[in-house]
Coordinates of N, CA and C in Angstrom, one line a residue:
M1 N 106.5 123.2 128.6 CA 105.6 123.7 127.6 C 105.3 122.6 126.6
N2 N 104.0 122.3 126.4 CA 103.6 121.2 125.5 C 103.7 121.7 124.0
S3 N 103.5 120.7 123.1 CA 103.6 120.9 121.7 C 102.6 122.0 121.2
R4 N 101.5 122.0 121.7 CA 100.5 123.0 121.3 C 100.9 124.4 121.6
N5 N 101.4 124.6 122.8 CA 101.9 125.9 123.2 C 103.1 126.3 122.4
H6 N 104.0 125.3 122.0 CA 105.1 125.6 121.2 C 104.6 126.2 119.9
K7 N 103.6 125.6 119.3 CA 103.1 126.1 118.0 C 102.6 127.5 118.2
Y8 N 101.8 127.8 119.3 CA 101.3 129.2 119.5 C 102.5 130.1 119.7
A9 N 103.5 129.7 120.4 CA 104.7 130.6 120.6 C 105.4 130.9 119.3
L10 N 105.6 129.9 118.4 CA 106.2 130.1 117.2 C 105.4 131.0 116.2
L11 N 104.1 130.8 116.3 CA 103.2 131.7 115.5 C 103.3 133.1 115.9
L12 N 103.3 133.3 117.2 CA 103.4 134.6 117.8 C 104.8 135.3 117.4
V13 N 105.9 134.5 117.5 CA 107.2 135.0 117.1 C 107.2 135.4 115.6
A14 N 106.6 134.6 114.8 CA 106.5 134.9 113.4 C 105.7 136.1 113.1
A15 N 104.6 136.3 113.8 CA 103.7 137.4 113.6 C 104.4 138.7 114.0
V16 N 105.1 138.7 115.1 CA 105.8 139.9 115.6 C 106.9 140.2 114.7
A17 N 107.7 139.2 114.2 CA 108.8 139.5 113.3 C 108.3 140.1 112.0
I18 N 107.2 139.5 111.4 CA 106.7 140.1 110.2 C 106.2 141.5 110.4
T19 N 105.5 141.8 111.5 CA 105.1 143.1 111.8 C 106.2 144.1 111.9
A20 N 107.3 143.6 112.6 CA 108.5 144.5 112.8 C 109.1 144.8 111.4
I21 N 109.3 143.8 110.6 CA 109.9 144.0 109.3 C 109.0 145.0 108.5
G22 N 107.7 144.8 108.5 CA 106.9 145.7 107.7 C 106.9 147.1 108.2
A23 N 106.9 147.3 109.6 CA 106.9 148.6 110.2 C 108.2 149.3 109.8
M24 N 109.3 148.6 109.9 CA 110.6 149.2 109.7 C 110.8 149.5 108.2
S25 N 110.3 148.7 107.3 CA 110.4 148.9 105.9 C 109.6 150.2 105.5
Q26 N 108.4 150.3 106.1 CA 107.6 151.5 105.9 C 108.2 152.7 106.4
A27 N 108.8 152.6 107.6 CA 109.5 153.8 108.2 C 110.7 154.2 107.4
F28 N 111.4 153.3 106.8 CA 112.6 153.6 106.1 C 112.3 154.1 104.6
A29 N 111.1 153.9 104.1 CA 110.8 154.2 102.8 C 110.8 155.7 102.6
Q30 N 111.4 156.2 101.6 CA 111.5 157.7 101.4 C 110.5 158.0 100.3
N31 N 109.5 158.8 100.6 CA 108.5 159.2 99.6 C 108.8 160.7 99.2
V32 N 108.7 160.9 97.8 CA 108.9 162.2 97.3 C 107.5 162.9 97.2
N33 N 107.2 163.8 98.1 CA 105.9 164.5 98.1 C 105.9 165.7 97.2
D34 N 104.7 166.1 96.9 CA 104.5 167.4 96.1 C 105.0 168.5 96.9
G35 N 105.6 169.5 96.2 CA 106.1 170.7 96.9 C 107.5 170.7 97.2
M36 N 108.2 169.6 97.1 CA 109.7 169.5 97.3 C 110.4 170.3 96.2
D37 N 111.6 170.7 96.5 CA 112.3 171.5 95.5 C 113.0 170.7 94.4
G38 N 112.9 169.4 94.5 CA 113.5 168.5 93.4 C 114.9 168.3 93.7
Y39 N 115.6 167.6 92.8 CA 117.0 167.2 92.9 C 117.8 168.5 93.0
V40 N 118.8 168.5 93.9 CA 119.7 169.6 94.0 C 120.9 169.3 93.1
A41 N 121.4 170.3 92.4 CA 122.5 170.1 91.4 C 123.7 169.6 92.2
G42 N 124.4 168.6 91.7 CA 125.6 168.1 92.3 C 125.4 167.2 93.4
T43 N 124.2 166.8 93.7 CA 124.0 165.8 94.8 C 123.0 164.8 94.4
S44 N 122.9 163.7 95.1 CA 121.9 162.7 94.8 C 120.7 162.8 95.7
G45 N 120.7 163.8 96.6 CA 119.7 164.0 97.5 C 118.5 164.9 97.0
I46 N 117.4 164.9 97.8 CA 116.3 165.8 97.5 C 116.1 166.7 98.7
Y47 N 116.1 168.0 98.5 CA 115.9 168.9 99.6 C 114.4 168.7 100.1
T48 N 114.3 168.2 101.3 CA 113.0 168.0 101.8 C 112.4 169.1 102.6
G49 N 113.2 170.1 103.0 CA 112.7 171.2 103.8 C 112.5 170.8 105.2
N50 N 112.9 169.6 105.6 CA 112.7 169.1 107.0 C 113.6 169.9 107.9
P51 N 113.1 170.6 108.9 CA 113.9 171.4 109.8 C 114.7 170.5 110.8
K52 N 114.4 169.2 110.8 CA 115.2 168.3 111.7 C 116.4 167.7 110.9
E53 N 116.7 168.1 109.7 CA 117.8 167.6 108.9 C 118.8 168.7 108.8
C54 N 120.1 168.4 108.5 CA 121.2 169.3 108.3 C 121.3 169.7 106.9
W55 N 120.9 170.9 106.5 CA 121.1 171.4 105.2 C 121.8 172.8 105.3
Y56 N 122.5 173.2 104.2 CA 123.1 174.5 104.2 C 123.0 175.2 102.9
D57 N 123.0 176.5 102.9 CA 122.9 177.3 101.6 C 124.3 177.3 101.0
S58 N 124.3 176.9 99.7 CA 125.6 176.8 99.0 C 126.1 178.2 98.6
G59 N 125.3 179.2 98.8 CA 125.6 180.6 98.4 C 125.0 181.1 97.1
D60 N 124.5 180.1 96.3 CA 123.9 180.5 95.0 C 122.4 180.2 95.1
G61 N 121.9 180.0 96.3 CA 120.4 179.8 96.5 C 120.1 178.3 96.5
A62 N 121.0 177.4 96.3 CA 120.7 176.0 96.3 C 121.0 175.4 97.7
M63 N 120.1 174.6 98.2 CA 120.2 174.0 99.5 C 120.9 172.6 99.3
L64 N 122.0 172.4 100.0 CA 122.8 171.2 99.9 C 122.8 170.4 101.2
P65 N 122.7 169.1 101.2 CA 122.8 168.3 102.4 C 124.2 168.3 103.0
C66 N 124.2 168.3 104.4 CA 125.5 168.2 105.1 C 126.1 166.9 104.7
K67 N 127.4 166.8 104.7 CA 128.1 165.6 104.3 C 128.0 164.5 105.3
I68 N 127.8 163.3 104.8 CA 127.7 162.1 105.6 C 129.2 161.5 105.6
D69 N 129.7 161.3 106.8 CA 131.1 160.8 106.9 C 131.0 159.3 106.6
T70 N 131.7 158.8 105.6 CA 131.7 157.4 105.2 C 132.3 156.5 106.3
G71 N 133.4 157.0 106.9 CA 134.1 156.2 108.0 C 133.2 156.0 109.2
D72 N 132.6 157.1 109.6 CA 131.7 157.1 110.8 C 130.5 156.1 110.5
T73 N 130.0 156.2 109.3 CA 128.8 155.4 108.9 C 129.2 153.9 108.8
A74 N 130.3 153.6 108.3 CA 130.8 152.2 108.2 C 130.9 151.6 109.6
W75 N 131.6 152.4 110.5 CA 131.8 151.9 111.8 C 130.5 151.7 112.6
M76 N 129.5 152.7 112.4 CA 128.3 152.5 113.1 C 127.4 151.4 112.6
L77 N 127.5 151.1 111.3 CA 126.9 149.9 110.7 C 127.4 148.6 111.4
S78 N 128.7 148.6 111.5 CA 129.4 147.4 112.1 C 129.0 147.3 113.6
A79 N 129.0 148.4 114.3 CA 128.6 148.4 115.7 C 127.2 148.0 115.9
T80 N 126.3 148.5 115.1 CA 124.9 148.1 115.2 C 124.7 146.7 115.0
S81 N 125.4 146.1 114.0 CA 125.3 144.6 113.8 C 125.8 143.8 114.9
M82 N 126.9 144.3 115.5 CA 127.5 143.5 116.6 C 126.6 143.6 117.9
V83 N 126.1 144.8 118.2 CA 125.2 144.9 119.3 C 124.0 144.1 119.2
L84 N 123.4 144.0 118.0 CA 122.2 143.3 117.7 C 122.4 141.8 118.0
L85 N 123.6 141.3 117.6 CA 124.0 139.9 117.8 C 124.1 139.5 119.3
M86 N 124.2 140.5 120.1 CA 124.3 140.3 121.6 C 123.0 139.7 122.1
T87 N 121.9 140.1 121.6 CA 120.6 139.6 122.1 C 120.4 138.1 122.0
P88 N 120.5 137.5 120.8 CA 120.4 136.1 120.7 C 121.5 135.4 121.5
G89 N 122.7 136.1 121.7 CA 123.8 135.5 122.5 C 123.3 135.4 123.9
V90 N 122.6 136.4 124.4 CA 122.1 136.4 125.8 C 121.0 135.3 125.9
G91 N 120.2 135.1 124.9 CA 119.2 134.1 124.9 C 119.8 132.7 125.0
F92 N 120.9 132.4 124.2 CA 121.6 131.1 124.3 C 122.3 131.0 125.6
F93 N 122.8 132.0 126.2 CA 123.4 132.0 127.5 C 122.5 131.6 128.6
Y94 N 121.3 132.2 128.6 CA 120.3 131.9 129.6 C 119.7 130.5 129.4
A95 N 119.6 130.1 128.1 CA 119.0 128.8 127.8 C 120.0 127.7 128.3
G96 N 121.3 128.0 128.3 CA 122.3 127.0 128.8 C 122.3 126.9 130.3
L97 N 121.9 128.0 130.9 CA 121.8 128.0 132.4 C 120.5 127.4 133.0
S98 N 119.5 127.4 132.1 CA 118.2 126.9 132.6 C 118.1 125.4 132.4
R99 N 117.0 124.8 133.0 CA 116.7 123.4 132.8 C 116.4 123.1 131.3
S100 N 116.7 121.9 130.9 CA 116.5 121.6 129.4 C 115.1 121.8 129.0
K101 N 114.1 121.6 129.8 CA 112.7 121.8 129.4 C 112.3 123.3 129.2
N102 N 113.2 124.2 129.7 CA 112.9 125.6 129.6 C 113.7 126.3 128.5
A103 N 114.6 125.5 127.9 CA 115.6 126.1 126.9 C 114.8 126.8 125.7
V104 N 113.9 126.0 125.1 CA 113.2 126.6 124.0 C 112.3 127.8 124.4
N105 N 111.8 127.7 125.6 CA 111.0 128.8 126.2 C 111.8 130.1 126.3
V106 N 113.0 129.9 126.8 CA 113.9 131.1 126.9 C 114.3 131.7 125.6
L107 N 114.6 130.9 124.6 CA 114.9 131.4 123.3 C 113.7 132.1 122.6
G108 N 112.5 131.5 122.9 CA 111.3 132.1 122.3 C 111.0 133.5 123.0
M109 N 111.3 133.6 124.3 CA 111.1 134.9 124.9 C 112.1 135.9 124.4
T110 N 113.3 135.5 124.1 CA 114.3 136.4 123.5 C 113.9 136.9 122.1
L111 N 113.4 136.0 121.3 CA 112.9 136.4 119.9 C 111.7 137.3 120.0
I112 N 110.8 137.0 120.9 CA 109.6 137.9 121.1 C 110.1 139.3 121.4
I113 N 111.0 139.4 122.3 CA 111.5 140.7 122.8 C 112.1 141.5 121.6
M114 N 112.9 140.8 120.8 CA 113.5 141.4 119.6 C 112.5 142.0 118.7
G115 N 111.4 141.2 118.3 CA 110.4 141.7 117.5 C 109.5 142.8 118.1
L116 N 109.2 142.6 119.4 CA 108.3 143.5 120.0 C 108.9 144.9 120.2
I117 N 110.1 144.9 120.7 CA 110.8 146.2 120.9 C 111.1 146.9 119.5
S118 N 111.4 146.1 118.5 CA 111.6 146.7 117.2 C 110.3 147.5 116.7
V119 N 109.2 146.9 116.9 CA 107.9 147.6 116.6 C 107.7 148.8 117.5
Q120 N 107.9 148.6 118.8 CA 107.6 149.7 119.7 C 108.6 150.8 119.5
W121 N 109.8 150.5 119.1 CA 110.8 151.6 118.9 C 110.5 152.4 117.7
V122 N 110.0 151.8 116.6 CA 109.6 152.5 115.4 C 108.4 153.4 115.7
L123 N 107.4 152.8 116.3 CA 106.1 153.5 116.5 C 106.2 154.6 117.5
W124 N 106.8 154.4 118.7 CA 106.8 155.5 119.6 C 108.1 155.5 120.5
G125 N 108.8 154.4 120.6 CA 109.9 154.4 121.6 C 111.0 155.3 121.3
Y126 N 111.4 155.4 120.0 CA 112.5 156.3 119.6 C 112.2 157.7 119.9
S127 N 110.9 158.1 119.6 CA 110.5 159.4 119.7 C 110.5 159.8 121.2
L128 N 110.0 158.9 122.1 CA 110.0 159.2 123.5 C 111.4 159.3 124.1
A129 N 112.4 158.6 123.5 CA 113.7 158.6 124.0 C 114.6 159.7 123.4
F130 N 114.4 160.0 122.1 CA 115.2 161.0 121.4 C 114.4 162.1 120.7
G131 N 113.1 162.2 121.0 CA 112.3 163.2 120.3 C 112.8 164.6 120.7
P132 N 112.5 165.6 119.8 CA 112.9 167.0 120.1 C 112.3 167.5 121.4
I133 N 113.1 168.4 122.0 CA 112.6 169.0 123.3 C 111.9 170.3 122.9
D134 N 110.6 170.3 122.9 CA 109.8 171.5 122.6 C 109.4 172.3 123.8
S135 N 109.5 171.7 125.0 CA 109.1 172.5 126.2 C 109.8 171.9 127.4
D136 N 109.6 172.5 128.5 CA 110.3 172.0 129.7 C 109.8 170.6 130.1
A137 N 108.6 170.2 129.7 CA 108.0 168.9 130.0 C 108.8 167.8 129.3
N138 N 109.4 168.2 128.1 CA 110.2 167.2 127.3 C 111.6 167.0 127.9
M139 N 111.9 167.6 129.0 CA 113.2 167.3 129.7 C 113.1 165.9 130.4
F140 N 111.8 165.4 130.6 CA 111.6 164.1 131.2 C 111.3 163.1 130.2
M141 N 110.7 163.4 129.1 CA 110.3 162.5 128.0 C 110.3 163.2 126.7
G142 N 110.8 162.6 125.6 CA 110.8 163.3 124.3 C 109.4 163.5 123.8
S143 N 109.3 164.4 122.8 CA 108.0 164.6 122.2 C 107.7 163.5 121.2
L144 N 106.6 163.5 120.6 CA 106.2 162.5 119.6 C 106.5 162.9 118.1
Q145 N 107.4 163.8 118.0 CA 107.8 164.3 116.6 C 108.3 163.2 115.7
Y146 N 109.0 162.2 116.3 CA 109.5 161.1 115.6 C 108.7 159.8 115.6
A147 N 107.4 159.9 116.1 CA 106.6 158.7 116.1 C 106.4 158.1 114.8
G148 N 106.5 156.8 114.7 CA 106.4 156.2 113.4 C 107.6 156.5 112.5
F149 N 108.7 156.9 113.1 CA 109.9 157.3 112.3 C 109.6 158.5 111.4
N150 N 108.6 159.3 111.8 CA 108.4 160.6 111.1 C 109.6 161.5 111.2
D151 N 110.1 162.1 110.1 CA 111.2 163.0 110.1 C 112.5 162.3 110.4
V152 N 112.5 160.9 110.4 CA 113.8 160.2 110.6 C 114.2 159.7 109.2
S153 N 115.1 160.4 108.6 CA 115.5 160.2 107.2 C 116.9 159.7 107.0
H154 N 117.3 159.5 105.8 CA 118.7 159.0 105.5 C 119.7 160.2 105.5
Y155 N 119.2 161.4 105.7 CA 120.1 162.5 105.8 C 120.7 162.7 107.2
A156 N 121.7 163.6 107.4 CA 122.2 163.8 108.7 C 121.2 164.5 109.6
P157 N 121.2 164.2 110.9 CA 120.3 164.9 111.8 C 120.7 166.4 111.8
L158 N 119.8 167.2 112.4 CA 120.1 168.6 112.5 C 121.3 168.9 113.3
G159 N 122.2 169.8 112.7 CA 123.4 170.2 113.4 C 123.8 171.5 112.8
S160 N 124.6 172.3 113.5 CA 125.1 173.5 113.0 C 126.1 173.3 111.9
P161 N 125.9 173.7 110.6 CA 126.8 173.4 109.5 C 128.2 174.0 109.8
G162 N 129.2 173.3 109.5 CA 130.6 173.8 109.7 C 131.6 172.9 109.0
P163 N 132.8 173.2 109.2 CA 133.9 172.4 108.5 C 133.9 171.0 108.9
C164 N 134.2 170.1 107.9 CA 134.2 168.7 108.2 C 135.6 168.3 108.8
A165 N 135.6 168.0 110.1 CA 136.9 167.7 110.8 C 137.3 166.3 110.4
D166 N 138.6 166.1 110.2 CA 139.2 164.8 109.9 C 139.0 163.9 111.2
T167 N 138.4 162.8 111.0 CA 138.0 162.0 112.2 C 139.2 161.3 112.8
W168 N 140.3 161.1 112.1 CA 141.5 160.4 112.6 C 142.5 161.3 113.2
S169 N 142.4 162.6 113.0 CA 143.4 163.5 113.6 C 142.8 164.9 113.7
G170 N 143.0 165.5 114.9 CA 142.5 166.8 115.1 C 143.4 167.9 114.5
A171 N 144.5 167.5 113.9 CA 145.5 168.5 113.4 C 145.1 168.9 112.0
Y172 N 144.2 168.2 111.3 CA 143.8 168.5 109.9 C 142.3 168.7 109.8
Q173 N 141.9 169.4 108.8 CA 140.5 169.7 108.5 C 140.2 169.1 107.2
M174 N 139.1 168.3 107.1 CA 138.8 167.6 105.9 C 138.4 168.6 104.8
N175 N 137.9 169.8 105.2 CA 137.5 170.8 104.2 C 138.7 171.3 103.5
A176 N 139.9 171.2 104.0 CA 141.1 171.6 103.3 C 141.5 170.6 102.2
M177 N 141.0 169.4 102.4 CA 141.3 168.3 101.4 C 140.2 168.2 100.3
V178 N 139.0 168.4 100.8 CA 137.8 168.3 99.9 C 137.1 169.7 100.0
E179 N 137.4 170.5 99.0 CA 136.9 171.9 99.1 C 135.4 171.9 99.0
G180 N 134.8 172.7 99.9 CA 133.3 172.9 99.8 C 132.5 172.0 100.6
D181 N 133.0 170.9 101.2 CA 132.2 170.0 102.0 C 131.8 170.7 103.3
V182 N 130.6 170.5 103.8 CA 130.1 171.1 105.0 C 129.5 169.9 105.8
C183 N 129.8 169.8 107.1 CA 129.2 168.8 108.0 C 128.5 169.4 109.1
G184 N 127.5 168.6 109.7 CA 126.9 169.0 110.9 C 127.9 168.8 112.0
Q185 N 127.9 169.8 112.9 CA 128.9 169.7 114.0 C 128.3 168.9 115.2
G186 N 129.1 168.0 115.8 CA 128.7 167.3 116.9 C 128.1 166.0 116.6
W187 N 128.1 165.0 117.5 CA 127.5 163.7 117.4 C 126.0 163.8 117.5
P188 N 125.2 163.1 116.7 CA 125.6 162.2 115.7 C 125.4 162.7 114.3
N189 N 125.8 164.0 114.1 CA 125.5 164.7 112.8 C 126.4 164.4 111.6
T190 N 127.2 163.3 111.7 CA 128.0 162.9 110.6 C 127.5 161.5 110.0
I191 N 126.4 161.0 110.6 CA 125.9 159.7 110.1 C 124.4 159.9 109.8
P192 N 123.8 159.0 108.9 CA 122.3 159.2 108.7 C 121.5 159.1 109.9
H193 N 120.4 159.8 110.0 CA 119.6 159.8 111.2 C 119.0 158.4 111.4
Q194 N 118.6 157.7 110.3 CA 118.1 156.3 110.4 C 119.1 155.4 111.1
L195 N 120.4 155.6 110.7 CA 121.4 154.7 111.3 C 121.5 154.9 112.8
F196 N 121.5 156.2 113.2 CA 121.6 156.5 114.6 C 120.4 155.9 115.4
A197 N 119.2 156.0 114.8 CA 118.0 155.4 115.4 C 118.1 153.9 115.5
M198 N 118.7 153.2 114.5 CA 118.8 151.8 114.6 C 119.9 151.4 115.6
F199 N 120.9 152.1 115.7 CA 122.0 151.8 116.7 C 121.4 151.9 118.1
Q200 N 120.6 152.9 118.4 CA 120.0 153.0 119.7 C 118.9 151.9 119.9
A201 N 118.3 151.5 118.8 CA 117.3 150.4 118.9 C 117.9 149.1 119.4
T202 N 119.2 148.8 119.0 CA 119.8 147.6 119.5 C 120.0 147.6 121.0
F203 N 120.2 148.7 121.6 CA 120.3 148.8 123.1 C 118.9 148.7 123.7
A204 N 117.9 149.3 123.1 CA 116.6 149.1 123.6 C 116.1 147.7 123.5
I205 N 116.6 146.9 122.6 CA 116.3 145.5 122.5 C 117.0 144.6 123.5
I206 N 118.3 144.8 123.7 CA 119.0 143.9 124.6 C 118.8 144.2 126.0
T207 N 118.4 145.5 126.4 CA 118.2 145.8 127.8 C 117.1 145.0 128.4
P208 N 115.9 144.9 127.9 CA 114.8 144.0 128.5 C 115.1 142.6 128.3
A209 N 116.0 142.2 127.3 CA 116.3 140.8 127.1 C 117.1 140.3 128.3
L210 N 117.9 141.2 129.0 CA 118.6 140.8 130.2 C 117.7 140.4 131.3
I211 N 116.5 141.0 131.3 CA 115.6 140.7 132.4 C 115.1 139.3 132.5
I212 N 115.0 138.6 131.3 CA 114.3 137.3 131.2 C 115.1 136.3 132.0
G213 N 116.3 136.5 132.4 CA 117.0 135.5 133.3 C 116.3 135.3 134.6
G214 N 115.6 136.4 135.1 CA 114.9 136.2 136.3 C 113.4 135.8 136.1
L215 N 113.0 135.6 134.9 CA 111.6 135.3 134.6 C 111.4 133.9 134.1
I216 N 112.5 133.2 134.0 CA 112.4 131.8 133.4 C 111.5 130.9 134.3
D217 N 110.5 130.3 133.6 CA 109.5 129.4 134.3 C 108.7 130.2 135.3
R218 N 108.6 131.5 135.2 CA 107.8 132.3 136.2 C 106.8 133.2 135.5
I219 N 106.7 133.2 134.2 CA 105.8 134.2 133.5 C 105.3 133.6 132.2
K220 N 104.1 133.9 131.9 CA 103.5 133.4 130.6 C 103.9 134.4 129.5
F221 N 103.8 133.9 128.3 CA 104.2 134.7 127.1 C 103.3 136.0 127.0
S222 N 102.0 135.8 127.3 CA 101.1 137.0 127.2 C 101.5 138.0 128.3
A223 N 101.8 137.6 129.5 CA 102.2 138.5 130.5 C 103.5 139.2 130.2
L224 N 104.4 138.4 129.5 CA 105.7 138.9 129.2 C 105.6 140.0 128.2
I225 N 104.7 139.9 127.2 CA 104.5 140.9 126.2 C 104.0 142.2 126.8
I226 N 103.1 142.1 127.7 CA 102.5 143.3 128.4 C 103.6 143.9 129.2
F227 N 104.3 143.1 130.0 CA 105.4 143.7 130.8 C 106.5 144.4 130.0
I228 N 106.9 143.8 129.0 CA 108.0 144.3 128.2 C 107.6 145.7 127.5
L229 N 106.4 145.7 127.0 CA 105.9 147.0 126.4 C 105.8 148.1 127.4
L230 N 105.3 147.8 128.6 CA 105.2 148.8 129.7 C 106.5 149.2 130.2
W231 N 107.4 148.2 130.4 CA 108.7 148.5 130.9 C 109.5 149.4 129.9
A232 N 109.5 149.1 128.7 CA 110.2 149.8 127.6 C 109.7 151.2 127.5
T233 N 108.3 151.4 127.6 CA 107.7 152.7 127.4 C 107.9 153.6 128.6
F234 N 107.8 153.1 129.8 CA 107.8 153.9 131.0 C 109.0 153.9 131.8
V235 N 110.0 153.0 131.5 CA 111.2 152.9 132.2 C 112.4 153.2 131.2
Y236 N 112.6 152.4 130.2 CA 113.8 152.5 129.4 C 113.8 153.8 128.6
D237 N 112.6 154.1 127.9 CA 112.6 155.3 127.0 C 112.8 156.6 127.8
P238 N 112.1 156.8 128.9 CA 112.4 158.1 129.7 C 113.8 158.2 130.2
V239 N 114.3 157.1 130.7 CA 115.7 157.1 131.3 C 116.7 157.4 130.1
A240 N 116.5 156.8 129.0 CA 117.4 157.0 127.8 C 117.3 158.5 127.4
H241 N 116.1 159.1 127.5 CA 115.9 160.5 127.2 C 116.7 161.4 128.2
W242 N 116.6 161.0 129.4 CA 117.2 161.8 130.5 C 118.8 161.9 130.2
V243 N 119.3 160.7 129.9 CA 120.8 160.6 129.8 C 121.3 161.0 128.4
W244 N 120.7 160.4 127.3 CA 121.3 160.5 126.0 C 120.5 161.4 125.1
G245 N 119.2 161.7 125.4 CA 118.3 162.4 124.5 C 118.2 163.8 124.8
G246 N 119.0 164.4 125.6 CA 119.0 165.8 125.9 C 118.1 166.2 127.1
G247 N 117.8 165.1 127.9 CA 116.9 165.4 129.1 C 117.7 166.0 130.2
Y248 N 117.1 166.0 131.4 CA 117.6 166.9 132.5 C 118.9 166.3 133.0
I249 N 119.2 165.0 132.9 CA 120.5 164.5 133.4 C 121.6 164.8 132.4
G250 N 121.3 164.6 131.1 CA 122.4 164.9 130.1 C 122.6 166.4 129.9
G251 N 121.7 167.2 130.5 CA 121.9 168.7 130.3 C 121.8 169.2 128.9
G252 N 121.1 168.5 128.1 CA 121.0 168.9 126.7 C 122.2 168.4 125.9
A253 N 123.1 167.6 126.4 CA 124.2 167.2 125.7 C 123.8 166.1 124.7

């Protein structure tokens, strides 16, 4: 790759990265819209009325958010960071195996995939993989309910409210130690929905990055972008939905 192509590649990487940061910042922004019930007494949250979130009636008419488990959240933040670091690690590994003239090319492909899938995941990938199942057709691919990270908030995802189980021992119940706490039952209803979406995004990023080992010196950057978008949309997202998103293989699990 000559110096002119290097410049174009770096500009493309920068553009994709900036777009990804902007898209994710917009998706994570929490806007207070008219018609919300306002701050709930005793909490720092705002009742959004979102049916995709876990809320419960406190008994006196106030809607309270299901408890977020701090231990689960801390661990998932660590796990998300570690999995994300695997992608540049794969890039350096492939660069070391390739010829010296292709090393920068391989690293550029890895960075492009990170930015490209980040944007795709926010705009439609997460929704196709983990969108709600509204009909039998959604057993093969999720709905677009979460497109653009719509309804993906910092509250716990929808779950049946119940007692908060102690995560380190099944012999005790957290609600016996902290009176009144209510948690969503089942995974991932003890962590913020946004965190779950980002954890899954790291796997969506590293999976196509593994493919580039067979594409070194065989594909142009423009063709790579088209291929990665199509592969993520029509291969990774549907299969992730089948297995982890409640599709027909996972049986709704």
